[in-house]
JSON list of C-alpha atoms in Angstrom, two decimals:
[
{"chain": "A", "resi": 337, "resn": "MET", "atom": "CA", "xyz": [0.07, -0.09, -0.02]},
{"chain": "A", "resi": 338, "resn": "SER", "atom": "CA", "xyz": [1.38, 3.28, -0.98]},
{"chain": "A", "resi": 339, "resn": "MET", "atom": "CA", "xyz": [2.24, 6.10, 1.59]},
{"chain": "A", "resi": 340, "resn": "ILE", "atom": "CA", "xyz": [-0.28, 8.32, 0.18]},
{"chain": "A", "resi": 341, "resn": "VAL", "atom": "CA", "xyz": [-3.18, 5.72, 0.68]},
{"chain": "A", "resi": 342, "resn": "ARG", "atom": "CA", "xyz": [-1.95, 5.12, 4.18]},
{"chain": "A", "resi": 343, "resn": "THR", "atom": "CA", "xyz": [-1.98, 8.74, 4.96]},
{"chain": "A", "resi": 344, "resn": "ASN", "atom": "CA", "xyz": [-5.49, 9.13, 3.55]},
{"chain": "A", "resi": 345, "resn": "MET", "atom": "CA", "xyz": [-6.82, 6.34, 5.55]},
{"chain": "A", "resi": 346, "resn": "LYS", "atom": "CA", "xyz": [-5.26, 7.76, 8.81]},
{"chain": "A", "resi": 347, "resn": "LYS", "atom": "CA", "xyz": [-6.84, 11.10, 8.02]},
{"chain": "A", "resi": 348, "resn": "PHE", "atom": "CA", "xyz": [-10.23, 9.29, 7.42]},
{"chain": "A", "resi": 349, "resn": "THR", "atom": "CA", "xyz": [-9.95, 7.28, 10.64]},
{"chain": "A", "resi": 350, "resn": "VAL", "atom": "CA", "xyz": [-9.15, 10.43, 12.63]},
{"chain": "A", "resi": 351, "resn": "SER", "atom": "CA", "xyz": [-12.02, 12.40, 11.00]},
{"chain": "A", "resi": 352, "resn": "LEU", "atom": "CA", "xyz": [-14.42, 9.54, 11.61]},
{"chain": "A", "resi": 353, "resn": "ALA", "atom": "CA", "xyz": [-13.42, 9.26, 15.19]},
{"chain": "A", "resi": 354, "resn": "THR", "atom": "CA", "xyz": [-13.84, 12.99, 15.71]},
{"chain": "A", "resi": 355, "resn": "VAL", "atom": "CA", "xyz": [-17.28, 13.01, 14.17]},
{"chain": "A", "resi": 356, "resn": "LEU", "atom": "CA", "xyz": [-18.40, 10.08, 16.21]},
{"chain": "A", "resi": 357, "resn": "LEU", "atom": "CA", "xyz": [-16.91, 11.54, 19.44]},
{"chain": "A", "resi": 358, "resn": "ILE", "atom": "CA", "xyz": [-18.80, 14.76, 18.81]},
{"chain": "A", "resi": 359, "resn": "ALA", "atom": "CA", "xyz": [-22.09, 12.98, 18.01]},
{"chain": "A", "resi": 360, "resn": "SER", "atom": "CA", "xyz": [-21.97, 10.81, 21.18]},
{"chain": "A", "resi": 361, "resn": "SER", "atom": "CA", "xyz": [-20.80, 13.54, 23.51]},
{"chain": "A", "resi": 362, "resn": "SER", "atom": "CA", "xyz": [-23.68, 15.90, 22.72]},
{"chain": "A", "resi": 363, "resn": "LEU", "atom": "CA", "xyz": [-25.69, 15.29, 25.86]},
{"chain": "A", "resi": 364, "resn": "ALA", "atom": "CA", "xyz": [-28.86, 17.31, 26.29]},
{"chain": "A", "resi": 365, "resn": "LEU", "atom": "CA", "xyz": [-29.14, 19.24, 29.51]},
{"chain": "A", "resi": 366, "resn": "ALA", "atom": "CA", "xyz": [-32.95, 19.18, 29.37]},
{"chain": "A", "resi": 367, "resn": "ALA", "atom": "CA", "xyz": [-35.30, 16.59, 28.23]},
{"chain": "A", "resi": 368, "resn": "ALA", "atom": "CA", "xyz": [-35.55, 16.49, 24.40]},
{"chain": "A", "resi": 369, "resn": "SER", "atom": "CA", "xyz": [-38.85, 17.25, 22.80]},
{"chain": "A", "resi": 370, "resn": "GLU", "atom": "CA", "xyz": [-40.60, 15.55, 19.92]},
{"chain": "A", "resi": 371, "resn": "ALA", "atom": "CA", "xyz": [-39.79, 18.67, 17.76]},
{"chain": "A", "resi": 372, "resn": "GLU", "atom": "CA", "xyz": [-36.11, 18.34, 18.51]},
{"chain": "A", "resi": 373, "resn": "PHE", "atom": "CA", "xyz": [-36.36, 14.69, 17.51]},
{"chain": "A", "resi": 374, "resn": "LYS", "atom": "CA", "xyz": [-38.08, 15.41, 14.24]},
{"chain": "A", "resi": 375, "resn": "ALA", "atom": "CA", "xyz": [-35.47, 17.97, 13.28]},
{"chain": "A", "resi": 376, "resn": "ALA", "atom": "CA", "xyz": [-32.44, 15.78, 14.25]},
{"chain": "A", "resi": 377, "resn": "TYR", "atom": "CA", "xyz": [-34.12, 12.86, 12.48]},
{"chain": "A", "resi": 378, "resn": "ALA", "atom": "CA", "xyz": [-34.75, 14.98, 9.32]},
{"chain": "A", "resi": 379, "resn": "ALA", "atom": "CA", "xyz": [-31.11, 16.10, 9.26]},
{"chain": "A", "resi": 380, "resn": "ALA", "atom": "CA", "xyz": [-29.98, 12.44, 9.67]},
{"chain": "A", "resi": 381, "resn": "GLU", "atom": "CA", "xyz": [-32.29, 11.35, 6.75]},
{"chain": "A", "resi": 382, "resn": "ALA", "atom": "CA", "xyz": [-30.99, 14.15, 4.53]},
{"chain": "A", "resi": 383, "resn": "ALA", "atom": "CA", "xyz": [-27.40, 13.20, 5.16]},
{"chain": "A", "resi": 384, "resn": "ASN", "atom": "CA", "xyz": [-28.29, 9.57, 4.51]},
{"chain": "A", "resi": 385, "resn": "LYS", "atom": "CA", "xyz": [-29.89, 10.47, 1.26]},
{"chain": "A", "resi": 386, "resn": "GLN", "atom": "CA", "xyz": [-26.84, 12.40, 0.13]},
{"chain": "A", "resi": 387, "resn": "ALA", "atom": "CA", "xyz": [-24.68, 9.28, 0.97]},
{"chain": "A", "resi": 388, "resn": "GLY", "atom": "CA", "xyz": [-27.05, 7.27, -1.00]},
{"chain": "A", "resi": 389, "resn": "SER", "atom": "CA", "xyz": [-26.67, 9.51, -4.01]},
{"chain": "A", "resi": 390, "resn": "LEU", "atom": "CA", "xyz": [-22.86, 8.91, -3.72]},
{"chain": "A", "resi": 391, "resn": "ARG", "atom": "CA", "xyz": [-23.62, 5.09, -3.45]},
{"chain": "A", "resi": 392, "resn": "ASN", "atom": "CA", "xyz": [-22.03, 4.83, -0.09]},
{"chain": "A", "resi": 393, "resn": "GLN", "atom": "CA", "xyz": [-24.80, 4.33, 2.59]},
{"chain": "A", "resi": 394, "resn": "TRP", "atom": "CA", "xyz": [-23.67, 2.48, 5.62]},
{"chain": "A", "resi": 395, "resn": "THR", "atom": "CA", "xyz": [-25.75, -0.22, 7.20]},
{"chain": "A", "resi": 396, "resn": "THR", "atom": "CA", "xyz": [-24.86, 1.19, 10.67]},
{"chain": "A", "resi": 397, "resn": "THR", "atom": "CA", "xyz": [-26.49, 4.52, 9.61]},
{"chain": "A", "resi": 398, "resn": "THR", "atom": "CA", "xyz": [-29.80, 2.64, 8.77]},
{"chain": "A", "resi": 399, "resn": "ALA", "atom": "CA", "xyz": [-29.54, 0.82, 12.19]},
{"chain": "A", "resi": 400, "resn": "ALA", "atom": "CA", "xyz": [-29.18, 4.09, 14.04]},
{"chain": "A", "resi": 401, "resn": "LEU", "atom": "CA", "xyz": [-32.11, 5.55, 12.19]},
{"chain": "A", "resi": 402, "resn": "ALA", "atom": "CA", "xyz": [-34.25, 2.59, 13.07]},
{"chain": "A", "resi": 403, "resn": "ALA", "atom": "CA", "xyz": [-33.05, 2.89, 16.74]},
{"chain": "A", "resi": 404, "resn": "ALA", "atom": "CA", "xyz": [-34.04, 6.57, 16.77]},
{"chain": "A", "resi": 405, "resn": "LYS", "atom": "CA", "xyz": [-37.49, 5.85, 15.33]},
{"chain": "A", "resi": 406, "resn": "LYS", "atom": "CA", "xyz": [-38.08, 3.06, 17.83]},
{"chain": "A", "resi": 407, "resn": "ALA", "atom": "CA", "xyz": [-37.14, 5.41, 20.67]},
{"chain": "A", "resi": 408, "resn": "ALA", "atom": "CA", "xyz": [-39.38, 8.11, 19.50]},
{"chain": "A", "resi": 409, "resn": "ASP", "atom": "CA", "xyz": [-42.24, 5.66, 19.20]},
{"chain": "A", "resi": 410, "resn": "SER", "atom": "CA", "xyz": [-41.80, 4.66, 22.76]},
{"chain": "A", "resi": 411, "resn": "GLY", "atom": "CA", "xyz": [-41.69, 8.32, 23.90]},
{"chain": "A", "resi": 412, "resn": "ASP", "atom": "CA", "xyz": [-37.94, 8.28, 24.71]},
{"chain": "A", "resi": 413, "resn": "PHE", "atom": "CA", "xyz": [-37.01, 11.55, 22.86]},
{"chain": "A", "resi": 414, "resn": "ASP", "atom": "CA", "xyz": [-33.67, 11.95, 24.54]},
{"chain": "A", "resi": 415, "resn": "GLN", "atom": "CA", "xyz": [-32.52, 8.58, 23.13]},
{"chain": "A", "resi": 416, "resn": "ALA", "atom": "CA", "xyz": [-34.40, 9.27, 19.83]},
{"chain": "A", "resi": 417, "resn": "VAL", "atom": "CA", "xyz": [-32.44, 12.58, 19.40]},
{"chain": "A", "resi": 418, "resn": "ALA", "atom": "CA", "xyz": [-29.10, 10.90, 20.35]},
{"chain": "A", "resi": 419, "resn": "SER", "atom": "CA", "xyz": [-29.68, 8.13, 17.88]},
{"chain": "A", "resi": 420, "resn": "SER", "atom": "CA", "xyz": [-30.62, 10.56, 15.13]},
{"chain": "A", "resi": 421, "resn": "ARG", "atom": "CA", "xyz": [-27.52, 12.60, 15.76]},
{"chain": "A", "resi": 422, "resn": "GLU", "atom": "CA", "xyz": [-25.52, 9.38, 15.71]},
{"chain": "A", "resi": 423, "resn": "ALA", "atom": "CA", "xyz": [-27.10, 8.40, 12.41]},
{"chain": "A", "resi": 424, "resn": "GLU", "atom": "CA", "xyz": [-26.26, 11.87, 10.95]},
{"chain": "A", "resi": 425, "resn": "ALA", "atom": "CA", "xyz": [-22.69, 11.60, 12.02]},
{"chain": "A", "resi": 426, "resn": "LEU", "atom": "CA", "xyz": [-22.38, 8.21, 10.47]},
{"chain": "A", "resi": 427, "resn": "ALA", "atom": "CA", "xyz": [-23.96, 9.41, 7.22]},
{"chain": "A", "resi": 428, "resn": "LYS", "atom": "CA", "xyz": [-21.63, 12.39, 7.13]},
{"chain": "A", "resi": 429, "resn": "ALA", "atom": "CA", "xyz": [-18.59, 10.04, 7.72]},
{"chain": "A", "resi": 430, "resn": "SER", "atom": "CA", "xyz": [-19.80, 7.94, 4.85]},
{"chain": "A", "resi": 431, "resn": "ILE", "atom": "CA", "xyz": [-20.05, 10.99, 2.53]},
{"chain": "A", "resi": 432, "resn": "PHE", "atom": "CA", "xyz": [-16.53, 11.93, 3.72]},
{"chain": "A", "resi": 433, "resn": "GLN", "atom": "CA", "xyz": [-15.32, 8.42, 2.78]},
{"chain": "A", "resi": 434, "resn": "ALA", "atom": "CA", "xyz": [-16.94, 8.48, -0.56]},
{"chain": "A", "resi": 435, "resn": "THR", "atom": "CA", "xyz": [-15.46, 11.85, -1.54]},
{"chain": "A", "resi": 436, "resn": "SER", "atom": "CA", "xyz": [-12.06, 11.22, -0.26]},
{"chain": "A", "resi": 437, "resn": "GLU", "atom": "CA", "xyz": [-11.84, 7.71, -1.83]},
{"chain": "A", "resi": 438, "resn": "LYS", "atom": "CA", "xyz": [-12.96, 9.13, -5.20]},
{"chain": "A", "resi": 439, "resn": "GLU", "atom": "CA", "xyz": [-9.50, 10.45, -5.91]},
{"chain": "A", "resi": 440, "resn": "ALA", "atom": "CA", "xyz": [-7.42, 8.33, -3.42]},
{"chain": "A", "resi": 441, "resn": "TRP", "atom": "CA", "xyz": [-7.43, 5.20, -5.76]},
{"chain": "A", "resi": 442, "resn": "LYS", "atom": "CA", "xyz": [-5.28, 7.05, -8.14]},
{"chain": "A", "resi": 443, "resn": "ALA", "atom": "CA", "xyz": [-2.48, 7.09, -5.65]},
{"chain": "A", "resi": 444, "resn": "ILE", "atom": "CA", "xyz": [-2.26, 3.26, -5.47]},
{"chain": "A", "resi": 445, "resn": "GLU", "atom": "CA", "xyz": [0.86, 1.83, -7.02]},
{"chain": "A", "resi": 446, "resn": "ILE", "atom": "CA", "xyz": [0.35, -0.22, -10.17]},
{"chain": "A", "resi": 447, "resn": "ARG", "atom": "CA", "xyz": [2.70, -3.06, -10.27]}
]
């Protein structure tokens, strides 16, 4: 594996870890409302749709969206918002992966 590909993978890993850390550490100080859930869920769905247009949707994003919907259906809007934010972070990471790998393949050595 070439040095450029390894460097790009390290950047991707660090970026993904940062996005997931931010998403998981955003704890609400007050109880989340249904309106907050709907806004967070809509943002996650929009990011997931964009990832789909790049043909790079992750199954973990779909699972997080399903968990958000399930939590909202049971009235746990704190968990629903948290899962929605996690889904959005995952979708954005998949978008980052798709766009960075679009050019990274050119750096691979051909033997």
